[in-house]
Tab-separated table of C-alpha atoms and ligand atoms in Angstrom:
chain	number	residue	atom	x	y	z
A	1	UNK	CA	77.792	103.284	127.762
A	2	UNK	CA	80.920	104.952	127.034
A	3	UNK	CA	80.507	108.654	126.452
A	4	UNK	CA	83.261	111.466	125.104
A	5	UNK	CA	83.565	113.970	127.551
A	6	UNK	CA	86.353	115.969	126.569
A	7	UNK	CA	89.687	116.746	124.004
A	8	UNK	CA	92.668	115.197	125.306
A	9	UNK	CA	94.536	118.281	124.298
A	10	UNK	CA	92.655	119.744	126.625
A	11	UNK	CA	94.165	118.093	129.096
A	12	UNK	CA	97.343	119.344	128.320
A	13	UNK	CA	99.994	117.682	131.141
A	14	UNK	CA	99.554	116.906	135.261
A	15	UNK	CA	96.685	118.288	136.990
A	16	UNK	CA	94.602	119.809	134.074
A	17	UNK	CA	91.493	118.689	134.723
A	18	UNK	CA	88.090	119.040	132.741
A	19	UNK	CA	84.215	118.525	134.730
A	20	UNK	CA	81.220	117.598	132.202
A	21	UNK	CA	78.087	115.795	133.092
A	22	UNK	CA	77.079	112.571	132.455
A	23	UNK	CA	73.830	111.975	133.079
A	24	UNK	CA	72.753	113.270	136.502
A	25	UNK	CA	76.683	112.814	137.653
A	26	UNK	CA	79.279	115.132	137.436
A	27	UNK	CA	82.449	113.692	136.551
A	28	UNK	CA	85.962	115.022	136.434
A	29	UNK	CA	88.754	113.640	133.904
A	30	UNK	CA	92.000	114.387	134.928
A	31	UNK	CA	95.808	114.102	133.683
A	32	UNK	CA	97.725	112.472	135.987
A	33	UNK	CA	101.739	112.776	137.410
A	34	UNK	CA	102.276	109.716	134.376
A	35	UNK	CA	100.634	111.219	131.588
A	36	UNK	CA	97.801	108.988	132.509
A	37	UNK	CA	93.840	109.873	132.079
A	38	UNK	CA	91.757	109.472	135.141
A	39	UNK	CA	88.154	110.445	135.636
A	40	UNK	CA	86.559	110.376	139.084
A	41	UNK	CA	83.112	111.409	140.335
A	42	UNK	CA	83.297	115.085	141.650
A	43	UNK	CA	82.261	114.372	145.219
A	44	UNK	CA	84.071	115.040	147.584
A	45	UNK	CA	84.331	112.143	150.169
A	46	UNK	CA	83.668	113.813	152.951
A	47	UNK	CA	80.082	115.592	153.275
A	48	UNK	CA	79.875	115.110	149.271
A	49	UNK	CA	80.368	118.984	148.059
A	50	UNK	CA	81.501	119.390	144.653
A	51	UNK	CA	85.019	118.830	144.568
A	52	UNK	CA	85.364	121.225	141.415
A	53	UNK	CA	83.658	123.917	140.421
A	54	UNK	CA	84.989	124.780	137.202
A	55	UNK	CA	84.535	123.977	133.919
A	56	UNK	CA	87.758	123.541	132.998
A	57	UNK	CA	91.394	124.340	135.339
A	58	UNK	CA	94.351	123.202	136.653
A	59	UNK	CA	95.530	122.160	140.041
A	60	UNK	CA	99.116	121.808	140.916
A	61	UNK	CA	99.867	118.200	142.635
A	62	UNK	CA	95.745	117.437	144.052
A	63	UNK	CA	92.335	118.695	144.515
A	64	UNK	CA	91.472	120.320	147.064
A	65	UNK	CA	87.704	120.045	148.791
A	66	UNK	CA	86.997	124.218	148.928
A	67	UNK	CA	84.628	123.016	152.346
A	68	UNK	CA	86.780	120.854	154.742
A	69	UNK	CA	89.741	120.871	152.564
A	70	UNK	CA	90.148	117.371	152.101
A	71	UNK	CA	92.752	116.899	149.784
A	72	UNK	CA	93.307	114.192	147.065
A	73	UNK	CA	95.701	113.833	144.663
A	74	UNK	CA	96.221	113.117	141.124
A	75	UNK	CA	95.367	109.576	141.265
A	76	UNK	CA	92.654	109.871	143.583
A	77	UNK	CA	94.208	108.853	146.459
A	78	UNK	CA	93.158	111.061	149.853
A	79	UNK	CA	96.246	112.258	150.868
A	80	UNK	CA	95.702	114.991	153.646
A	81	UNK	CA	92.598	116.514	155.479
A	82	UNK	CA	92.495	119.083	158.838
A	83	UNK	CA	92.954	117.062	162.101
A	84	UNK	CA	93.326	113.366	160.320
A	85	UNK	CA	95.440	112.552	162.981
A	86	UNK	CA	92.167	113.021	165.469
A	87	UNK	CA	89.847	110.941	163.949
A	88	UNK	CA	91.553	107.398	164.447
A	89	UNK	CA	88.301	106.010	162.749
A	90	UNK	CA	89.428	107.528	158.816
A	91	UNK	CA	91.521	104.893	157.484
A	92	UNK	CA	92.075	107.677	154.537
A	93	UNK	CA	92.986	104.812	152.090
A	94	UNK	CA	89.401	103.726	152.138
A	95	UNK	CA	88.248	107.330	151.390
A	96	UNK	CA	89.568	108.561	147.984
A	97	UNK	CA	87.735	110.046	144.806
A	98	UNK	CA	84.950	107.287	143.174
A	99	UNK	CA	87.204	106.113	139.945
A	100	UNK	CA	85.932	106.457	136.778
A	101	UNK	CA	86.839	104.108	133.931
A	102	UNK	CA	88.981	106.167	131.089
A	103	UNK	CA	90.267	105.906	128.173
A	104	UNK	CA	91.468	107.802	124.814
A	105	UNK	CA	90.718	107.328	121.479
A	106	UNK	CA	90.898	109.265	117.908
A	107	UNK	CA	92.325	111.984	120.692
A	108	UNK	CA	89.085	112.282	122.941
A	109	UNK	CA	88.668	110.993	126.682
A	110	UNK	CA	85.639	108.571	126.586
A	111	UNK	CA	84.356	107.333	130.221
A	112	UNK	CA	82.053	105.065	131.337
A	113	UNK	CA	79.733	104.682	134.766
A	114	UNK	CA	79.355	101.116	134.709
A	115	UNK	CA	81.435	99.467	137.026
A	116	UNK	CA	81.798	97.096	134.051
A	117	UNK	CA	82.237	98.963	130.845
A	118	UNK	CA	80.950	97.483	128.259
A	119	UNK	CA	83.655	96.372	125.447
A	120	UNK	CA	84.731	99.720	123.760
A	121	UNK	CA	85.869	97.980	120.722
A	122	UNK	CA	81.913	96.780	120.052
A	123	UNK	CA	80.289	99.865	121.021
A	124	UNK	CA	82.416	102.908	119.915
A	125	UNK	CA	84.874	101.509	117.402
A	126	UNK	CA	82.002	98.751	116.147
A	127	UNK	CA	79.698	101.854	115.296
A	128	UNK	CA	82.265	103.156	112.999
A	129	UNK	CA	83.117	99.986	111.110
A	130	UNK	CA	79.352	99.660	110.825
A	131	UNK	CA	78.956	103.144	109.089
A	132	UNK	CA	82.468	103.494	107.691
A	133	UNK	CA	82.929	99.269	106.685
A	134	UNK	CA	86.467	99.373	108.269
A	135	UNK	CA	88.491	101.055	111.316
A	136	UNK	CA	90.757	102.330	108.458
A	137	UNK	CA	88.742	104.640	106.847
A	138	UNK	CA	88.596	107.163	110.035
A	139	UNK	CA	92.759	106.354	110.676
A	140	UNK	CA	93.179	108.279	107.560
A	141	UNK	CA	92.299	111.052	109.034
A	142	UNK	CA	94.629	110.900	112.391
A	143	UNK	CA	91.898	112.805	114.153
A	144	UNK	CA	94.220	112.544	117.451
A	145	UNK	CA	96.758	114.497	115.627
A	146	UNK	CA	94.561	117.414	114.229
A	147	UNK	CA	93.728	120.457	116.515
A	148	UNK	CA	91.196	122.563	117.261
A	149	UNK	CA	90.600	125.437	115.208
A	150	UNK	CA	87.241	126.600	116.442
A	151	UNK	CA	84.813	124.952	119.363
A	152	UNK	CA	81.146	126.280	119.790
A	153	UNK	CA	79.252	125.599	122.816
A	154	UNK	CA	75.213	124.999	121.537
A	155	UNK	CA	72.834	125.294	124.468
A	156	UNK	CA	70.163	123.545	122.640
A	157	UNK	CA	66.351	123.965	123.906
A	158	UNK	CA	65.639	120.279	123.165
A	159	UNK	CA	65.823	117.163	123.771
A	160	UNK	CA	69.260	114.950	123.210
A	161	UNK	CA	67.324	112.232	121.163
A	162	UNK	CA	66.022	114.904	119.255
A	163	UNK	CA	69.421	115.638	117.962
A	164	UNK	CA	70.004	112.151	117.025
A	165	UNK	CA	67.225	111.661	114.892
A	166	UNK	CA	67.838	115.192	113.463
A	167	UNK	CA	71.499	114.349	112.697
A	168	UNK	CA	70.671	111.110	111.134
A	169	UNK	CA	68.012	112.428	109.046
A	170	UNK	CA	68.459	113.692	105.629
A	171	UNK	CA	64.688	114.912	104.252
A	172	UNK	CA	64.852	117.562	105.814
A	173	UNK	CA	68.133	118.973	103.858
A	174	UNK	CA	66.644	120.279	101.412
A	175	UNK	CA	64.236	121.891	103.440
A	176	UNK	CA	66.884	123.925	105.677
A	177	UNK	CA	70.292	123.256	104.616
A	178	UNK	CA	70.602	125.518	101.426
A	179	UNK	CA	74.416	126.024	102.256
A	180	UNK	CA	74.790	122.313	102.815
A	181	UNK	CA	72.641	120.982	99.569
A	182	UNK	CA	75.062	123.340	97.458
A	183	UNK	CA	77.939	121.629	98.222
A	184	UNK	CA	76.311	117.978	98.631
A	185	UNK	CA	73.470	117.974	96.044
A	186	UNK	CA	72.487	114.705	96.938
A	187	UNK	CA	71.534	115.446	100.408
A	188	UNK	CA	68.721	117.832	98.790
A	189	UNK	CA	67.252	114.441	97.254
A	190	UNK	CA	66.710	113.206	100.447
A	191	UNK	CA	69.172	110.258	100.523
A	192	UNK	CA	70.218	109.207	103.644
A	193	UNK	CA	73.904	109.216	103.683
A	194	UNK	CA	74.159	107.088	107.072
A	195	UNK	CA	72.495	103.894	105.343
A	196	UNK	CA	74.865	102.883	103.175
A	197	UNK	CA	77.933	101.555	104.505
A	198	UNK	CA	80.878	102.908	103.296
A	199	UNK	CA	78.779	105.858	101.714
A	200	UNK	CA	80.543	109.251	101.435
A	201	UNK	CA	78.140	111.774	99.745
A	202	UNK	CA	80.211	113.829	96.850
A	203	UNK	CA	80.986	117.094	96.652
A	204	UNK	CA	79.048	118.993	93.513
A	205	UNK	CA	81.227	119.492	90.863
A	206	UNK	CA	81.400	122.987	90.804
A	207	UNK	CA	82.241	123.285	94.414
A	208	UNK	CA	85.733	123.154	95.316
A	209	UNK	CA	86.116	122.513	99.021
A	210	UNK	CA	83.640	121.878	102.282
A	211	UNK	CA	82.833	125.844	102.537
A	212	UNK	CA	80.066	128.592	102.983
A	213	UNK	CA	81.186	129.484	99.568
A	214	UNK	CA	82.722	126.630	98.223
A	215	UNK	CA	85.936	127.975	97.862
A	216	UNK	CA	89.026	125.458	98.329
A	217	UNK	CA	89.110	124.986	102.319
A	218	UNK	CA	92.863	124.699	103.464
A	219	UNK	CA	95.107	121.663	103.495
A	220	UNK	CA	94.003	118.366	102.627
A	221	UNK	CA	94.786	115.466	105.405
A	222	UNK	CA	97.625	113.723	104.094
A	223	UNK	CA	96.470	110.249	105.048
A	224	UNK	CA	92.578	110.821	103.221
A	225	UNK	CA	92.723	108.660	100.434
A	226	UNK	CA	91.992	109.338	97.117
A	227	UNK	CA	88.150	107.406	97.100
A	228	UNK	CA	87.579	109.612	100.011
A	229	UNK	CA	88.830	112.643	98.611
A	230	UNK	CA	86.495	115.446	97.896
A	231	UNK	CA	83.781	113.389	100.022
A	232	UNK	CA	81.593	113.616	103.233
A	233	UNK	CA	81.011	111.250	105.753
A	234	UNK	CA	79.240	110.914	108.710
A	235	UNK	CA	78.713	108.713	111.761
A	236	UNK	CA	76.905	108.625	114.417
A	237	UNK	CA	78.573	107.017	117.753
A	238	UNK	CA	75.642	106.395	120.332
A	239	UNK	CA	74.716	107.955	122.748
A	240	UNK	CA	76.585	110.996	122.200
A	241	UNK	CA	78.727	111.619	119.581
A	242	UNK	CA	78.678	112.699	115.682
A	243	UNK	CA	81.828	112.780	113.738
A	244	UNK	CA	81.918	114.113	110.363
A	245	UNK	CA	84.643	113.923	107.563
A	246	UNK	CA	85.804	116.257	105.243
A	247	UNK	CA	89.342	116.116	103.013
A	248	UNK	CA	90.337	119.121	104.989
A	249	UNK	CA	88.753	118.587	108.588
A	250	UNK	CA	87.106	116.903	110.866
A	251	UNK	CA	83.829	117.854	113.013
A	252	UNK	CA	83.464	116.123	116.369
A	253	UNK	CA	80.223	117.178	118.054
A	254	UNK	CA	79.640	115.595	121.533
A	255	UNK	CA	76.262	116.483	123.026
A	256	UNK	CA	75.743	116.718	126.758
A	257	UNK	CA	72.260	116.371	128.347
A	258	UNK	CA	71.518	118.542	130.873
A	259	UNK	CA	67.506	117.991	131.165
A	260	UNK	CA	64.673	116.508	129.454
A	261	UNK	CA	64.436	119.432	127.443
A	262	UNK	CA	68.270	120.663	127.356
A	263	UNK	CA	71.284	119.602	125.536
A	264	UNK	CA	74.751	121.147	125.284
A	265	UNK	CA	76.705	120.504	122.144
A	266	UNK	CA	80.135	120.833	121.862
A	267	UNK	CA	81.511	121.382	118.295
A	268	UNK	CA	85.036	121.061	117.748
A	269	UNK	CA	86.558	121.677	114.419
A	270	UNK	CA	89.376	119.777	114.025
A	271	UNK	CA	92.808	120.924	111.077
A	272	UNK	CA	95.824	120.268	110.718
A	273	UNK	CA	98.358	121.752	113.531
A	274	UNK	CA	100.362	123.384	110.913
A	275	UNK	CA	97.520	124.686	109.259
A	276	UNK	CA	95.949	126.335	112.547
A	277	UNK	CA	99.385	127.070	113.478
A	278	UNK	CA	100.149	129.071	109.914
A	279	UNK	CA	97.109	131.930	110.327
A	280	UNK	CA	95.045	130.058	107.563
A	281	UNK	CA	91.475	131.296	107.330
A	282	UNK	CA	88.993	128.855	108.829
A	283	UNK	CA	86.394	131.157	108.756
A	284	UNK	CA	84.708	129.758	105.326
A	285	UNK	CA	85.242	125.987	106.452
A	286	UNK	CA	83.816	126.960	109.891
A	287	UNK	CA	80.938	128.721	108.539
A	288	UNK	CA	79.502	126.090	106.597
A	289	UNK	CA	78.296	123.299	109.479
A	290	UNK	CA	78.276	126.258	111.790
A	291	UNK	CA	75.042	127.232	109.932
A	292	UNK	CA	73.984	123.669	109.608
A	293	UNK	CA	74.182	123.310	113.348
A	294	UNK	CA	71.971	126.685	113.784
A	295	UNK	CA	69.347	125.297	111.325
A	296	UNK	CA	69.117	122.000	113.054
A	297	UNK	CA	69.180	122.614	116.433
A	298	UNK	CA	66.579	125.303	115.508
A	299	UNK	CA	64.572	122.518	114.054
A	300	UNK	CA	65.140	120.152	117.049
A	301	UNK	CA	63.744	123.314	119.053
A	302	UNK	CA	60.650	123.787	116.815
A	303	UNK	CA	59.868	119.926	117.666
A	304	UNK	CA	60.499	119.881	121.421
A	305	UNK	CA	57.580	121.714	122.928
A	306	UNK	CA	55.219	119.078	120.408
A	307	UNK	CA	56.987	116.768	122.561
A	308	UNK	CA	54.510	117.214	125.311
A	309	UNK	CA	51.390	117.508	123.479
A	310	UNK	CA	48.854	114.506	123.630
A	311	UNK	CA	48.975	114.475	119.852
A	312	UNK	CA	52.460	112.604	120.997
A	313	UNK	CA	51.295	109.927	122.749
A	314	UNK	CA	53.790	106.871	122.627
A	315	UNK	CA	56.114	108.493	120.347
A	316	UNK	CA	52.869	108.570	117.911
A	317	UNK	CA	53.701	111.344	115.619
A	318	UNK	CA	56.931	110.128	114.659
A	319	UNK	CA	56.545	108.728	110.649
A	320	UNK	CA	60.605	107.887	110.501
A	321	UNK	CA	61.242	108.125	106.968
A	322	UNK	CA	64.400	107.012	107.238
A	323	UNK	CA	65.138	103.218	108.279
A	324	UNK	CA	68.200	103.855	110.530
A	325	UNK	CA	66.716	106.393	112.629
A	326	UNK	CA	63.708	103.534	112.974
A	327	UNK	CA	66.721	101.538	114.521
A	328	UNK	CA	67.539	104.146	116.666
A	329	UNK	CA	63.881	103.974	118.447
A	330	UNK	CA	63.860	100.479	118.595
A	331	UNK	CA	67.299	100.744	120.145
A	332	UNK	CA	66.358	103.821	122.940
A	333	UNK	CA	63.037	101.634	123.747
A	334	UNK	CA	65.198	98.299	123.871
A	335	UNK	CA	67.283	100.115	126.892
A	336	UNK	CA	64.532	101.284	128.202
A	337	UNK	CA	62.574	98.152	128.693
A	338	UNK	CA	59.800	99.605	126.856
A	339	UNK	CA	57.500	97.214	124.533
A	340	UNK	CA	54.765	98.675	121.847
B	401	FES	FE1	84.759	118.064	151.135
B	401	FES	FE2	84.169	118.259	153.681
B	401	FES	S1	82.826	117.988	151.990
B	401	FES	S2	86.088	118.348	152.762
B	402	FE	FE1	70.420	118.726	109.305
């Protein structure tokens, strides 16, 4: 499936590179000498070390291997190694980084392991017409023209799935999501704003902006239209990815699964450049799904050790109260082959 692995601002001209995992692979996403994207696997060719170690960097024209120093450059290509010349069996053009397929889109490198991807347009931008009803309704926001104002790295104790059904859930708002509830009262009824296409939930009345404290947030995205104006909406973009919108901002979480029991989420929140630019304080807007992430992914924690008890045999103590996250089970057991 296609999966987001990193910002393309990130990747901020030639030879910035980003690694993130996908799945049990390690893959690196890279800007190339034409402004390009690439991703490649991050093994090395040679004896298969780690190619790069980093999180995040920048090389100058290639990578180079830190064991044999094999060398490779932007586009992949094995370009040098120590005593090439005296093995007359390396045809190097036969030996150069495992490609990747890459692209961009809403301003966020997606990649995908299959050596045929499936059709991007049906899985990622298909999810969001589902939820949304058109491709429109997110281009209002230009996401790949806001910037970040604030990331946070979760390292969650629990299981990725876990955070999908969490996210799509709503009953348990008004449980743990005081902060939330107050500024979307009719997440504390239980609704579940994912169902109905084209559903924004509405900002209470006394509330003016997306904030810990409902004060007014910062500037408003000029392209939001007026129906989605002082509205929330949410989608969820299998198997990874959550983006929620706000008047003001947009919240891109992209969760990384590191073991059965780990996942990494990445949190970006996403303004205007001139607003993160100017000084404005993003500290209120911040705040608010900071503290919703906290309280879920505590939640998602409380569930995971349950996961291995034999009360939760076949999934068995799962009563999804919510009809879409029902889908989503049927979907993860349709990949998986599994029947009940
Ligand atoms: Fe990379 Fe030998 S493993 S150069
Ligand atoms: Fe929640």
């Amino acid at each position: 499936m296609w999966f987001c692995v990193a910002r393309s601002a990130d990747l901020d001209g030639p030879g910035a590179f980003r690694t993130a995992r996908v799945g049990r692979e390690s893959v690196i996403v890279s800007r190339a000498g034409d402004g390009s994207v690439r991703a490649f696997l991050n093994v090395c060719r040679h004896r298969g070390a780690r190619l790069c170690t980093e999180e995040s960097g920048r090389v100058r024209r290639a990578f180079t291997c830190p064991y044999h120093a094999w060398t490779y450059d932007l586009d992949g290509t094995l370009i040098a190694a120590p005593n090439l010349s005296k093995m007359p069996d390396i045809d190097r053009r036969e030996y150069g980084l495992v490609t990747v397929h890459a692209r961009e889109w809403i301003g966020y490198v997606w990649v995908c392991l299959a050596a045929e991807p499936p059709p991007f347009e049906q899985d990622v931008l298909g999810a969001v017409t589902t939820r949304l009803g058109d491709l429109a309704s997110i281009e209002n926001y230009g996401i790949e023209k806001l910037k970040v104002g604030r990331r946070i790295a979760y390292d969650v104790k629990a299981n990725w799935k876990l955070i999908v059904e969490n996210f799509m859930e709503c009953y348990h708002c008004a449980t743990i999501h005081p902060e939330l509830t107050a500024v979307l009262p009719e997440f504390a009824e239980g609704y579940a704003a994912q169902y109905y296409v084209g559903h924004g939930a509405a900002f209470a009345d006394e509330v003016e902006g997306f904030t810990i404290d409902g004060s007014p947030g910062v500037d408003r995205i000029p392209g939001v239209s007026d129906d989605q104006d002082r509205r929330y909406y949410a989608i969820t973009i299998r198997p990874q990815v959550f983006v929620n919108l706000v008047p003001d901002h947009a919240i891109v979480h992209r969760m990384f699964p590191l073991a059965a029991d780990r996942t990494v989420v990445e949190c970006d929140w996403l303004f205007l450049p001139e607003v993160v630019d100017g000084g404005s304080d993003l500290g209120p807007s911040v705040e608010l799904f900071h503290r919703v992430n906290v309280q879920d992914f505590e939640a998602c924690e409380r569930c995971q050790p349950a996961m291995a008890s034999r009360a939760y045999a076949a999934g068995g103590v799962l009563v999804p109260s919510e009809h879409h996250i029902a889908d989503f089970h049927e979907w993860v057991t349709g990949r998986l082959g599994i029947t009940r």
